């Protein structure tokens, strides 16, 4: 295990259809009841999904997160990524970044964010020691962006990308979840954006981690289809990577500007090379995105356990890591918690 993803909040200011949909209709968008593009005011028919967020006392404090990360780094973790929910909703994130950046042995400190509140905090995050940032942007069309995320956020994300580059975050990556009928018509435009902006763009297959439990296999655009579409438009050169744990297969454009990657957990699972662990905002370790069991560290962190006890517990948990996920197999059970709680 080399990669630890730390979710620092379960809350989010977006309501992405594939993660935390705002209404029952948005969760079931593919049934055709939800289409603000055709009818921008369907409000009376919408049924809000009421959410309960974890109380602050249930979330790990920055001191507790720092302790878990320090112990995990002592066991071999090298890369740490802050995520959520929306990590930038938590107060004082640069302070946490500075604490983590000071841990000897961390080679890479990154964040995944929807970018909406990145602007005002960007410089402080960089100064505190954040090295890389990945933004999420599923559409370049403001209306479709709002349809997918529930918010008018495209211009903020588009402003955050050059800002991150100018501040020296490198590489700047952008992720898009590709969903049939929702944003697959934008594949080529998103790839062209990666080339024009000279950034890394990652296309991610839709996974059954949505709070609406509405995932359907038919909504997943398989990676080979994404690739065929992009190859038909662009002259792409495969990037050969030595790193077997890399989740994305990557290609550069012939003119050397920008890069695309495809992450295919559904149709080309990479479980055998997985080197990731996840720490949820409420202190649970998950050994797989699709784990049905979590391991609560809070009793150790808030009790009398020493760092050695914590390390022993982490070792024990990792030894029980699942061999692989079972998406698409009979009896597959979607985990109770959604991507926004697990930390993508
Ligand atoms: N809020 C931040 C953001 O959106 O970048 C960080 C957390 S979000 C859960 C992390 C990543 O998970 C995002 O890139 C998002 O697109 C992805 N994600 C969320 N739900 C997903 C799903 N059902 N399938 C595939 N990717 C998903
Ligand atoms: Fe929020 Fe990120 Fe989930 Fe969208 S994908 S709802 S931005 S946590």
mmCIF file of C-alpha atoms and ligand atoms in Angstrom:
data_model
loop_
_atom_site.group_PDB
_atom_site.id
_atom_site.type_symbol
_atom_site.label_atom_id
_atom_site.label_comp_id
_atom_site.label_asym_id
_atom_site.label_seq_id
_atom_site.Cartn_x
_atom_site.Cartn_y
_atom_site.Cartn_z
ATOM 1 C CA UNK A 1 0.000 0.000 0.000
ATOM 2 C CA UNK A 2 1.518 3.290 -1.133
ATOM 3 C CA UNK A 3 -1.472 5.552 -1.650
ATOM 4 C CA UNK A 4 -3.774 6.895 1.078
ATOM 5 C CA UNK A 5 -6.893 8.895 0.178
ATOM 6 C CA UNK A 6 -8.141 10.980 3.049
ATOM 7 C CA UNK A 7 -11.702 12.262 2.978
ATOM 8 C CA UNK A 8 -11.934 15.315 5.230
ATOM 9 C CA UNK A 9 -15.664 15.950 4.999
ATOM 10 C CA UNK A 10 -18.771 14.130 3.823
ATOM 11 C CA UNK A 11 -20.426 17.426 2.838
ATOM 12 C CA UNK A 12 -20.517 18.906 -0.611
ATOM 13 C CA UNK A 13 -21.675 22.104 -2.289
ATOM 14 C CA UNK A 14 -22.448 20.232 -5.541
ATOM 15 C CA UNK A 15 -25.128 17.624 -6.188
ATOM 16 C CA UNK A 16 -23.661 15.510 -8.965
ATOM 17 C CA UNK A 17 -26.219 13.077 -10.350
ATOM 18 C CA UNK A 18 -23.785 10.170 -10.116
ATOM 19 C CA UNK A 19 -22.748 10.912 -6.546
ATOM 20 C CA UNK A 20 -25.081 13.014 -4.381
ATOM 21 C CA UNK A 21 -28.174 13.767 -6.498
ATOM 22 C CA UNK A 22 -30.401 16.514 -5.156
ATOM 23 C CA UNK A 23 -33.752 14.964 -6.022
ATOM 24 C CA UNK A 24 -35.230 11.543 -6.697
ATOM 25 C CA UNK A 25 -35.723 12.637 -10.297
ATOM 26 C CA UNK A 26 -32.055 13.631 -10.634
ATOM 27 C CA UNK A 27 -31.012 10.266 -9.175
ATOM 28 C CA UNK A 28 -33.128 8.538 -11.777
ATOM 29 C CA UNK A 29 -32.233 10.906 -14.606
ATOM 30 C CA UNK A 30 -31.991 8.136 -17.163
ATOM 31 C CA UNK A 31 -35.672 7.319 -16.785
ATOM 32 C CA UNK A 32 -36.382 10.571 -18.604
ATOM 33 C CA UNK A 33 -38.263 12.271 -15.768
ATOM 34 C CA UNK A 34 -35.440 14.732 -15.260
ATOM 35 C CA UNK A 35 -34.379 16.840 -18.156
ATOM 36 C CA UNK A 36 -33.895 20.492 -17.375
ATOM 37 C CA UNK A 37 -32.401 20.905 -20.825
ATOM 38 C CA UNK A 38 -35.805 20.302 -22.325
ATOM 39 C CA UNK A 39 -37.781 21.899 -19.533
ATOM 40 C CA UNK A 40 -35.866 24.286 -17.304
ATOM 41 C CA UNK A 41 -38.668 24.636 -14.755
ATOM 42 C CA UNK A 42 -39.894 21.180 -13.832
ATOM 43 C CA UNK A 43 -39.776 22.132 -10.140
ATOM 44 C CA UNK A 44 -43.230 21.111 -8.893
ATOM 45 C CA UNK A 45 -42.578 17.507 -9.802
ATOM 46 C CA UNK A 46 -39.228 17.219 -8.024
ATOM 47 C CA UNK A 47 -38.826 15.272 -4.785
ATOM 48 C CA UNK A 48 -35.862 16.464 -2.727
ATOM 49 C CA UNK A 49 -33.577 13.866 -1.178
ATOM 50 C CA UNK A 50 -33.016 14.795 2.454
ATOM 51 C CA UNK A 51 -29.456 14.188 3.620
ATOM 52 C CA UNK A 52 -27.938 13.874 7.034
ATOM 53 C CA UNK A 53 -24.353 14.992 7.392
ATOM 54 C CA UNK A 54 -22.005 13.714 10.058
ATOM 55 C CA UNK A 55 -21.853 16.002 13.096
ATOM 56 C CA UNK A 56 -18.531 17.774 13.567
ATOM 57 C CA UNK A 57 -17.733 15.649 16.617
ATOM 58 C CA UNK A 58 -17.826 12.526 14.426
ATOM 59 C CA UNK A 59 -15.190 13.874 12.037
ATOM 60 C CA UNK A 60 -11.505 13.336 12.673
ATOM 61 C CA UNK A 61 -9.760 16.506 13.789
ATOM 62 C CA UNK A 62 -6.725 17.724 11.852
ATOM 63 C CA UNK A 63 -4.516 16.393 14.675
ATOM 64 C CA UNK A 64 -6.115 12.955 14.338
ATOM 65 C CA UNK A 65 -5.773 12.940 10.551
ATOM 66 C CA UNK A 66 -2.134 13.968 10.857
ATOM 67 C CA UNK A 67 -1.504 11.135 13.306
ATOM 68 C CA UNK A 68 -3.062 8.469 11.082
ATOM 69 C CA UNK A 69 -1.133 9.759 8.068
ATOM 70 C CA UNK A 70 2.157 9.854 10.009
ATOM 71 C CA UNK A 71 1.710 6.272 11.197
ATOM 72 C CA UNK A 72 0.647 5.137 7.700
ATOM 73 C CA UNK A 73 3.690 6.822 6.166
ATOM 74 C CA UNK A 74 5.810 4.926 8.674
ATOM 75 C CA UNK A 75 4.334 1.733 7.202
ATOM 76 C CA UNK A 76 5.049 2.634 3.572
ATOM 77 C CA UNK A 77 2.428 5.114 2.380
ATOM 78 C CA UNK A 78 4.060 7.654 0.049
ATOM 79 C CA UNK A 79 1.163 9.428 -1.617
ATOM 80 C CA UNK A 80 -1.631 11.226 0.182
ATOM 81 C CA UNK A 81 -4.645 12.760 -1.512
ATOM 82 C CA UNK A 82 -7.176 14.942 0.301
ATOM 83 C CA UNK A 83 -10.711 14.528 -0.921
ATOM 84 C CA UNK A 84 -14.318 14.377 0.240
ATOM 85 C CA UNK A 85 -17.199 15.316 -0.184
ATOM 86 C CA UNK A 86 -15.803 18.653 -1.170
ATOM 87 C CA UNK A 87 -12.556 19.059 0.799
ATOM 88 C CA UNK A 88 -12.483 22.835 0.427
ATOM 89 C CA UNK A 89 -15.704 23.147 2.418
ATOM 90 C CA UNK A 90 -13.790 22.313 5.571
ATOM 91 C CA UNK A 91 -12.296 25.305 7.361
ATOM 92 C CA UNK A 92 -8.554 25.853 7.421
ATOM 93 C CA UNK A 93 -7.519 23.202 4.892
ATOM 94 C CA UNK A 94 -4.133 24.920 4.276
ATOM 95 C CA UNK A 95 -3.367 24.268 7.958
ATOM 96 C CA UNK A 96 -3.960 20.545 7.449
ATOM 97 C CA UNK A 97 -1.885 20.593 4.269
ATOM 98 C CA UNK A 98 1.015 22.221 6.137
ATOM 99 C CA UNK A 99 0.853 19.574 8.878
ATOM 100 C CA UNK A 100 0.891 16.749 6.337
ATOM 101 C CA UNK A 101 3.569 18.335 4.149
ATOM 102 C CA UNK A 102 5.856 18.345 7.201
ATOM 103 C CA UNK A 103 5.679 14.546 7.579
ATOM 104 C CA UNK A 104 8.973 13.095 6.390
ATOM 105 C CA UNK A 105 8.407 10.359 3.830
ATOM 106 C CA UNK A 106 5.449 11.825 1.955
ATOM 107 C CA UNK A 107 6.491 12.050 -1.681
ATOM 108 C CA UNK A 108 3.236 13.325 -3.072
ATOM 109 C CA UNK A 109 0.510 15.455 -1.518
ATOM 110 C CA UNK A 110 -2.530 16.087 -3.727
ATOM 111 C CA UNK A 111 -6.185 17.087 -3.597
ATOM 112 C CA UNK A 112 -9.308 16.279 -5.587
ATOM 113 C CA UNK A 113 -11.809 19.144 -5.637
ATOM 114 C CA UNK A 114 -14.766 20.336 -7.651
ATOM 115 C CA UNK A 115 -12.857 23.628 -7.877
ATOM 116 C CA UNK A 116 -15.806 25.846 -6.956
ATOM 117 C CA UNK A 117 -14.071 27.350 -3.925
ATOM 118 C CA UNK A 118 -10.510 26.841 -5.098
ATOM 119 C CA UNK A 119 -9.749 30.425 -6.196
ATOM 120 C CA UNK A 120 -9.517 32.211 -2.846
ATOM 121 C CA UNK A 121 -7.576 29.377 -1.175
ATOM 122 C CA UNK A 122 -5.318 28.351 -4.043
ATOM 123 C CA UNK A 123 -2.220 30.351 -3.111
ATOM 124 C CA UNK A 124 -2.441 29.368 0.573
ATOM 125 C CA UNK A 125 -2.750 25.684 -0.371
ATOM 126 C CA UNK A 126 0.305 25.904 -2.594
ATOM 127 C CA UNK A 127 2.353 27.753 0.044
ATOM 128 C CA UNK A 128 1.312 25.165 2.636
ATOM 129 C CA UNK A 129 2.863 22.420 0.492
ATOM 130 C CA UNK A 130 0.089 20.972 -1.699
ATOM 131 C CA UNK A 131 1.805 19.660 -4.823
ATOM 132 C CA UNK A 132 -0.948 18.539 -7.152
ATOM 133 C CA UNK A 133 -4.604 19.180 -7.706
ATOM 134 C CA UNK A 134 -7.253 17.307 -9.679
ATOM 135 C CA UNK A 135 -10.452 19.072 -10.610
ATOM 136 C CA UNK A 136 -13.715 17.498 -11.637
ATOM 137 C CA UNK A 137 -15.382 18.840 -14.766
ATOM 138 C CA UNK A 138 -17.859 16.627 -16.586
ATOM 139 C CA UNK A 139 -19.016 19.139 -19.169
ATOM 140 C CA UNK A 140 -17.853 22.272 -20.975
ATOM 141 C CA UNK A 141 -21.403 23.359 -21.603
ATOM 142 C CA UNK A 142 -22.722 25.543 -18.752
ATOM 143 C CA UNK A 143 -26.255 24.148 -18.993
ATOM 144 C CA UNK A 144 -25.140 20.545 -19.085
ATOM 145 C CA UNK A 145 -22.656 21.230 -16.282
ATOM 146 C CA UNK A 146 -25.531 22.493 -14.140
ATOM 147 C CA UNK A 147 -27.680 19.561 -15.113
ATOM 148 C CA UNK A 148 -24.972 17.128 -13.972
ATOM 149 C CA UNK A 149 -23.696 18.897 -10.861
ATOM 150 C CA UNK A 150 -26.856 20.728 -9.816
ATOM 151 C CA UNK A 151 -24.883 23.997 -9.649
ATOM 152 C CA UNK A 152 -23.869 26.893 -11.905
ATOM 153 C CA UNK A 153 -20.218 26.112 -11.451
ATOM 154 C CA UNK A 154 -18.568 25.812 -14.839
ATOM 155 C CA UNK A 155 -16.983 29.266 -14.937
ATOM 156 C CA UNK A 156 -15.460 28.818 -11.456
ATOM 157 C CA UNK A 157 -13.888 25.493 -12.440
ATOM 158 C CA UNK A 158 -12.657 26.859 -15.747
ATOM 159 C CA UNK A 159 -11.014 29.739 -13.890
ATOM 160 C CA UNK A 160 -9.441 27.409 -11.323
ATOM 161 C CA UNK A 161 -7.558 25.346 -13.910
ATOM 162 C CA UNK A 162 -5.223 28.090 -15.276
ATOM 163 C CA UNK A 163 -4.881 29.494 -11.772
ATOM 164 C CA UNK A 164 -3.609 26.129 -10.513
ATOM 165 C CA UNK A 165 -1.165 25.911 -13.418
ATOM 166 C CA UNK A 166 0.108 29.439 -12.790
ATOM 167 C CA UNK A 167 0.706 28.633 -9.110
ATOM 168 C CA UNK A 168 2.887 25.683 -10.048
ATOM 169 C CA UNK A 169 0.597 22.762 -9.192
ATOM 170 C CA UNK A 170 1.877 20.080 -11.553
ATOM 171 C CA UNK A 171 0.474 18.190 -13.248
ATOM 172 C CA UNK A 172 -2.993 19.726 -13.136
ATOM 173 C CA UNK A 173 -5.520 17.002 -13.845
ATOM 174 C CA UNK A 174 -9.193 17.179 -14.652
ATOM 175 C CA UNK A 175 -11.581 14.251 -14.173
ATOM 176 C CA UNK A 176 -14.851 13.585 -15.951
ATOM 177 C CA UNK A 177 -17.227 10.736 -15.203
ATOM 178 C CA UNK A 178 -18.632 9.684 -18.558
ATOM 179 C CA UNK A 179 -22.288 8.651 -18.566
ATOM 180 C CA UNK A 180 -24.248 7.508 -21.571
ATOM 181 C CA UNK A 181 -26.847 10.040 -22.626
ATOM 182 C CA UNK A 182 -25.567 12.661 -20.205
ATOM 183 C CA UNK A 183 -22.161 13.875 -21.324
ATOM 184 C CA UNK A 184 -20.834 11.268 -23.753
ATOM 185 C CA UNK A 185 -21.553 13.649 -26.642
ATOM 186 C CA UNK A 186 -18.857 15.906 -25.164
ATOM 187 C CA UNK A 187 -16.010 13.360 -25.183
ATOM 188 C CA UNK A 188 -14.149 14.891 -28.124
ATOM 189 C CA UNK A 189 -14.672 18.456 -26.856
ATOM 190 C CA UNK A 190 -13.275 17.493 -23.435
ATOM 191 C CA UNK A 191 -10.245 15.855 -25.040
ATOM 192 C CA UNK A 192 -9.690 18.915 -27.243
ATOM 193 C CA UNK A 193 -9.871 21.026 -24.083
ATOM 194 C CA UNK A 194 -7.081 18.898 -22.544
ATOM 195 C CA UNK A 195 -4.903 19.522 -25.603
ATOM 196 C CA UNK A 196 -5.668 23.228 -25.812
ATOM 197 C CA UNK A 197 -5.025 23.751 -22.091
ATOM 198 C CA UNK A 198 -2.060 21.361 -22.049
ATOM 199 C CA UNK A 199 -3.428 19.427 -19.071
ATOM 200 C CA UNK A 200 -4.096 15.797 -18.147
ATOM 201 C CA UNK A 201 -7.704 14.832 -18.651
ATOM 202 C CA UNK A 202 -9.073 11.637 -17.094
ATOM 203 C CA UNK A 203 -12.228 9.950 -18.326
ATOM 204 C CA UNK A 204 -13.692 7.762 -15.575
ATOM 205 C CA UNK A 205 -16.221 4.983 -16.022
ATOM 206 C CA UNK A 206 -19.392 5.492 -13.995
ATOM 207 C CA UNK A 207 -19.236 3.269 -10.885
ATOM 208 C CA UNK A 208 -22.081 1.991 -8.702
ATOM 209 C CA UNK A 209 -21.333 4.418 -5.885
ATOM 210 C CA UNK A 210 -24.155 6.916 -6.366
ATOM 211 C CA UNK A 211 -26.366 7.712 -3.391
ATOM 212 C CA UNK A 212 -29.455 7.083 -5.513
ATOM 213 C CA UNK A 213 -28.353 3.464 -6.155
ATOM 214 C CA UNK A 214 -29.485 4.110 -9.711
ATOM 215 C CA UNK A 215 -26.338 2.865 -11.448
ATOM 216 C CA UNK A 216 -26.991 0.742 -14.505
ATOM 217 C CA UNK A 217 -24.433 -1.066 -16.589
ATOM 218 C CA UNK A 218 -25.980 0.437 -19.740
ATOM 219 C CA UNK A 219 -25.039 3.915 -18.535
ATOM 220 C CA UNK A 220 -21.342 3.034 -18.429
ATOM 221 C CA UNK A 221 -19.394 3.946 -21.543
ATOM 222 C CA UNK A 222 -16.732 1.216 -21.663
ATOM 223 C CA UNK A 223 -13.152 2.438 -21.918
ATOM 224 C CA UNK A 224 -12.681 0.787 -25.319
ATOM 225 C CA UNK A 225 -15.588 2.816 -26.684
ATOM 226 C CA UNK A 226 -14.149 6.024 -25.221
ATOM 227 C CA UNK A 227 -10.784 5.220 -26.775
ATOM 228 C CA UNK A 228 -12.223 4.314 -30.177
ATOM 229 C CA UNK A 229 -14.109 7.607 -30.275
ATOM 230 C CA UNK A 230 -11.043 9.634 -29.345
ATOM 231 C CA UNK A 231 -8.759 7.735 -31.720
ATOM 232 C CA UNK A 232 -11.157 8.452 -34.548
ATOM 233 C CA UNK A 233 -10.693 12.169 -33.937
ATOM 234 C CA UNK A 234 -7.145 12.559 -32.611
ATOM 235 C CA UNK A 235 -3.703 11.171 -33.354
ATOM 236 C CA UNK A 236 -3.015 9.613 -29.934
ATOM 237 C CA UNK A 237 0.256 8.039 -28.752
ATOM 238 C CA UNK A 238 0.141 5.557 -25.858
ATOM 239 C CA UNK A 239 2.197 6.416 -22.794
ATOM 240 C CA UNK A 240 4.096 3.413 -21.495
ATOM 241 C CA UNK A 241 4.208 3.449 -17.718
ATOM 242 C CA UNK A 242 6.431 1.433 -15.414
ATOM 243 C CA UNK A 243 3.991 2.019 -12.570
ATOM 244 C CA UNK A 244 1.697 -1.018 -12.426
ATOM 245 C CA UNK A 245 -0.516 0.584 -9.778
ATOM 246 C CA UNK A 246 -1.471 3.459 -12.026
ATOM 247 C CA UNK A 247 -5.226 3.364 -12.529
ATOM 248 C CA UNK A 248 -5.303 5.321 -15.808
ATOM 249 C CA UNK A 249 -4.146 4.131 -19.203
ATOM 250 C CA UNK A 250 -2.724 7.220 -20.848
ATOM 251 C CA UNK A 251 -2.200 8.755 -24.287
ATOM 252 C CA UNK A 252 -0.569 11.961 -25.483
ATOM 253 C CA UNK A 253 -1.564 13.982 -28.524
ATOM 254 C CA UNK A 254 0.718 13.978 -31.546
ATOM 255 C CA UNK A 255 1.641 17.644 -31.026
ATOM 256 C CA UNK A 256 2.809 16.868 -27.480
ATOM 257 C CA UNK A 257 0.323 19.167 -25.757
ATOM 258 C CA UNK A 258 -1.941 17.673 -23.106
ATOM 259 C CA UNK A 259 -2.702 14.102 -22.215
ATOM 260 C CA UNK A 260 -5.747 11.925 -21.801
ATOM 261 C CA UNK A 261 -6.209 8.990 -19.490
ATOM 262 C CA UNK A 262 -9.011 6.461 -19.175
ATOM 263 C CA UNK A 263 -9.861 4.928 -15.820
ATOM 264 C CA UNK A 264 -11.880 1.764 -16.318
ATOM 265 C CA UNK A 265 -12.711 0.215 -12.947
ATOM 266 C CA UNK A 266 -15.868 -1.380 -14.372
ATOM 267 C CA UNK A 267 -14.834 -2.900 -17.699
ATOM 268 C CA UNK A 268 -11.085 -3.368 -17.095
ATOM 269 C CA UNK A 269 -10.685 -3.735 -13.351
ATOM 270 C CA UNK A 270 -7.199 -3.109 -12.025
ATOM 271 C CA UNK A 271 -7.740 -4.626 -8.563
ATOM 272 C CA UNK A 272 -4.681 -6.875 -8.792
ATOM 273 C CA UNK A 273 -2.393 -3.841 -8.784
ATOM 274 C CA UNK A 274 -4.362 -1.727 -6.328
ATOM 275 C CA UNK A 275 -2.154 -0.016 -3.755
ATOM 276 C CA UNK A 276 -4.780 2.261 -2.217
ATOM 277 C CA UNK A 277 -6.289 2.688 1.175
ATOM 278 C CA UNK A 278 -9.008 5.133 2.154
ATOM 279 C CA UNK A 279 -9.632 6.995 5.385
ATOM 280 C CA UNK A 280 -13.158 8.357 5.681
ATOM 281 C CA UNK A 281 -13.912 11.700 7.298
ATOM 282 C CA UNK A 282 -15.306 9.867 10.341
ATOM 283 C CA UNK A 283 -12.175 7.811 10.862
ATOM 284 C CA UNK A 284 -12.911 4.507 9.120
ATOM 285 C CA UNK A 285 -10.383 2.714 6.965
ATOM 286 C CA UNK A 286 -11.715 1.203 3.740
ATOM 287 C CA UNK A 287 -9.524 -1.220 1.859
ATOM 288 C CA UNK A 288 -11.586 -0.970 -1.338
ATOM 289 C CA UNK A 289 -14.055 1.529 -2.832
ATOM 290 C CA UNK A 290 -16.523 -1.361 -2.825
ATOM 291 C CA UNK A 291 -15.791 -2.704 0.658
ATOM 292 C CA UNK A 292 -18.854 -3.732 2.590
ATOM 293 C CA UNK A 293 -16.914 -3.478 5.862
ATOM 294 C CA UNK A 294 -15.068 -0.529 7.342
ATOM 295 C CA UNK A 295 -12.538 -0.456 10.143
ATOM 296 C CA UNK A 296 -13.081 2.225 12.748
ATOM 297 C CA UNK A 297 -9.892 3.888 13.982
ATOM 298 C CA UNK A 298 -11.687 6.390 16.203
ATOM 299 C CA UNK A 299 -11.738 4.219 19.342
ATOM 300 C CA UNK A 300 -7.950 3.896 19.046
ATOM 301 C CA UNK A 301 -7.424 7.570 18.224
ATOM 302 C CA UNK A 302 -9.662 8.768 21.051
ATOM 303 C CA UNK A 303 -8.577 6.088 23.529
ATOM 304 C CA UNK A 304 -5.222 5.177 24.972
ATOM 305 C CA UNK A 305 -3.714 3.409 21.941
ATOM 306 C CA UNK A 306 -0.095 4.220 21.145
ATOM 307 C CA UNK A 307 1.223 4.866 17.635
ATOM 308 C CA UNK A 308 2.561 1.300 17.687
ATOM 309 C CA UNK A 309 -0.967 0.010 18.447
ATOM 310 C CA UNK A 310 -2.325 2.083 15.580
ATOM 311 C CA UNK A 311 0.350 0.756 13.223
ATOM 312 C CA UNK A 312 -0.430 -2.816 14.252
ATOM 313 C CA UNK A 313 -4.123 -2.238 13.563
ATOM 314 C CA UNK A 314 -3.390 -0.736 10.136
ATOM 315 C CA UNK A 315 -1.206 -3.709 9.226
ATOM 316 C CA UNK A 316 -3.925 -6.104 10.303
ATOM 317 C CA UNK A 317 -6.545 -4.226 8.252
ATOM 318 C CA UNK A 318 -4.368 -4.184 5.129
ATOM 319 C CA UNK A 319 -3.752 -7.927 5.362
ATOM 320 C CA UNK A 320 -7.503 -8.394 5.037
ATOM 321 C CA UNK A 321 -7.794 -6.298 1.861
ATOM 322 C CA UNK A 322 -10.199 -7.749 -0.711
ATOM 323 C CA UNK A 323 -8.740 -9.455 -3.789
ATOM 324 C CA UNK A 324 -11.029 -7.546 -6.137
ATOM 325 C CA UNK A 325 -14.420 -5.959 -6.551
ATOM 326 C CA UNK A 326 -17.408 -7.845 -7.942
ATOM 327 C CA UNK A 327 -19.207 -5.229 -10.060
ATOM 328 C CA UNK A 328 -21.312 -6.895 -12.709
ATOM 329 C CA UNK A 329 -21.337 -10.298 -10.999
ATOM 330 C CA UNK A 330 -24.448 -11.944 -9.604
ATOM 331 C CA UNK A 331 -24.860 -10.945 -5.965
ATOM 332 C CA UNK A 332 -22.815 -7.712 -6.262
ATOM 333 C CA UNK A 333 -23.841 -5.481 -3.422
ATOM 334 C CA UNK A 334 -23.374 -1.740 -3.709
ATOM 335 C CA UNK A 335 -21.732 -0.349 -0.579
ATOM 336 C CA UNK A 336 -23.975 1.526 1.795
ATOM 337 C CA UNK A 337 -21.840 4.658 1.632
ATOM 338 C CA UNK A 338 -21.507 6.741 -1.505
ATOM 339 C CA UNK A 339 -18.449 8.155 -3.236
ATOM 340 C CA UNK A 340 -18.950 11.447 -1.409
ATOM 341 C CA UNK A 341 -18.539 9.689 1.963
ATOM 342 C CA UNK A 342 -15.864 7.226 0.949
ATOM 343 C CA UNK A 343 -13.592 9.778 -0.680
ATOM 344 C CA UNK A 344 -12.986 9.347 -4.395
HETATM 345 N N1 LIG B 1 -15.845 16.783 -4.523
HETATM 346 C C1 LIG B 1 -14.571 16.531 -5.114
HETATM 347 C C2 LIG B 1 -14.682 16.350 -6.610
HETATM 348 O O1 LIG B 1 -15.787 16.130 -7.105
HETATM 349 O O2 LIG B 1 -13.654 16.426 -7.266
HETATM 350 C C3 LIG B 1 -13.851 15.357 -4.504
HETATM 351 C C4 LIG B 1 -14.663 14.146 -4.134
HETATM 352 S S1 LIG B 1 -15.403 13.293 -5.513
HETATM 353 C C5 LIG B 1 -16.252 11.987 -4.660
HETATM 354 C C6 LIG B 1 -13.966 12.511 -6.228
HETATM 355 C C7 LIG B 1 -14.131 12.004 -7.620
HETATM 356 O O3 LIG B 1 -15.041 10.927 -7.594
HETATM 357 C C8 LIG B 1 -14.664 13.013 -8.620
HETATM 358 O O4 LIG B 1 -13.764 13.147 -9.696
HETATM 359 C C9 LIG B 1 -15.964 12.414 -9.062
HETATM 360 O O5 LIG B 1 -16.228 12.694 -10.409
HETATM 361 C C10 LIG B 1 -15.751 10.932 -8.815
HETATM 362 N N2 LIG B 1 -17.015 10.191 -8.657
HETATM 363 C C11 LIG B 1 -18.041 10.447 -7.818
HETATM 364 N N3 LIG B 1 -19.028 9.542 -7.956
HETATM 365 C C12 LIG B 1 -18.621 8.686 -8.925
HETATM 366 C C13 LIG B 1 -19.211 7.526 -9.529
HETATM 367 N N4 LIG B 1 -20.423 7.073 -9.170
HETATM 368 N N5 LIG B 1 -18.501 6.880 -10.483
HETATM 369 C C14 LIG B 1 -17.271 7.334 -10.868
HETATM 370 N N6 LIG B 1 -16.664 8.401 -10.318
HETATM 371 C C15 LIG B 1 -17.330 9.081 -9.368
HETATM 372 FE FE1 LIG B 2 -19.649 16.641 -4.581
HETATM 373 FE FE2 LIG B 2 -17.529 15.608 -5.773
HETATM 374 FE FE3 LIG B 2 -19.718 14.105 -5.285
HETATM 375 FE FE4 LIG B 2 -19.860 16.004 -7.127
HETATM 376 S S1 LIG B 2 -18.514 14.176 -7.173
HETATM 377 S S2 LIG B 2 -21.375 15.633 -5.498
HETATM 378 S S3 LIG B 2 -18.539 17.535 -6.317
HETATM 379 S S4 LIG B 2 -18.363 14.958 -3.776
#
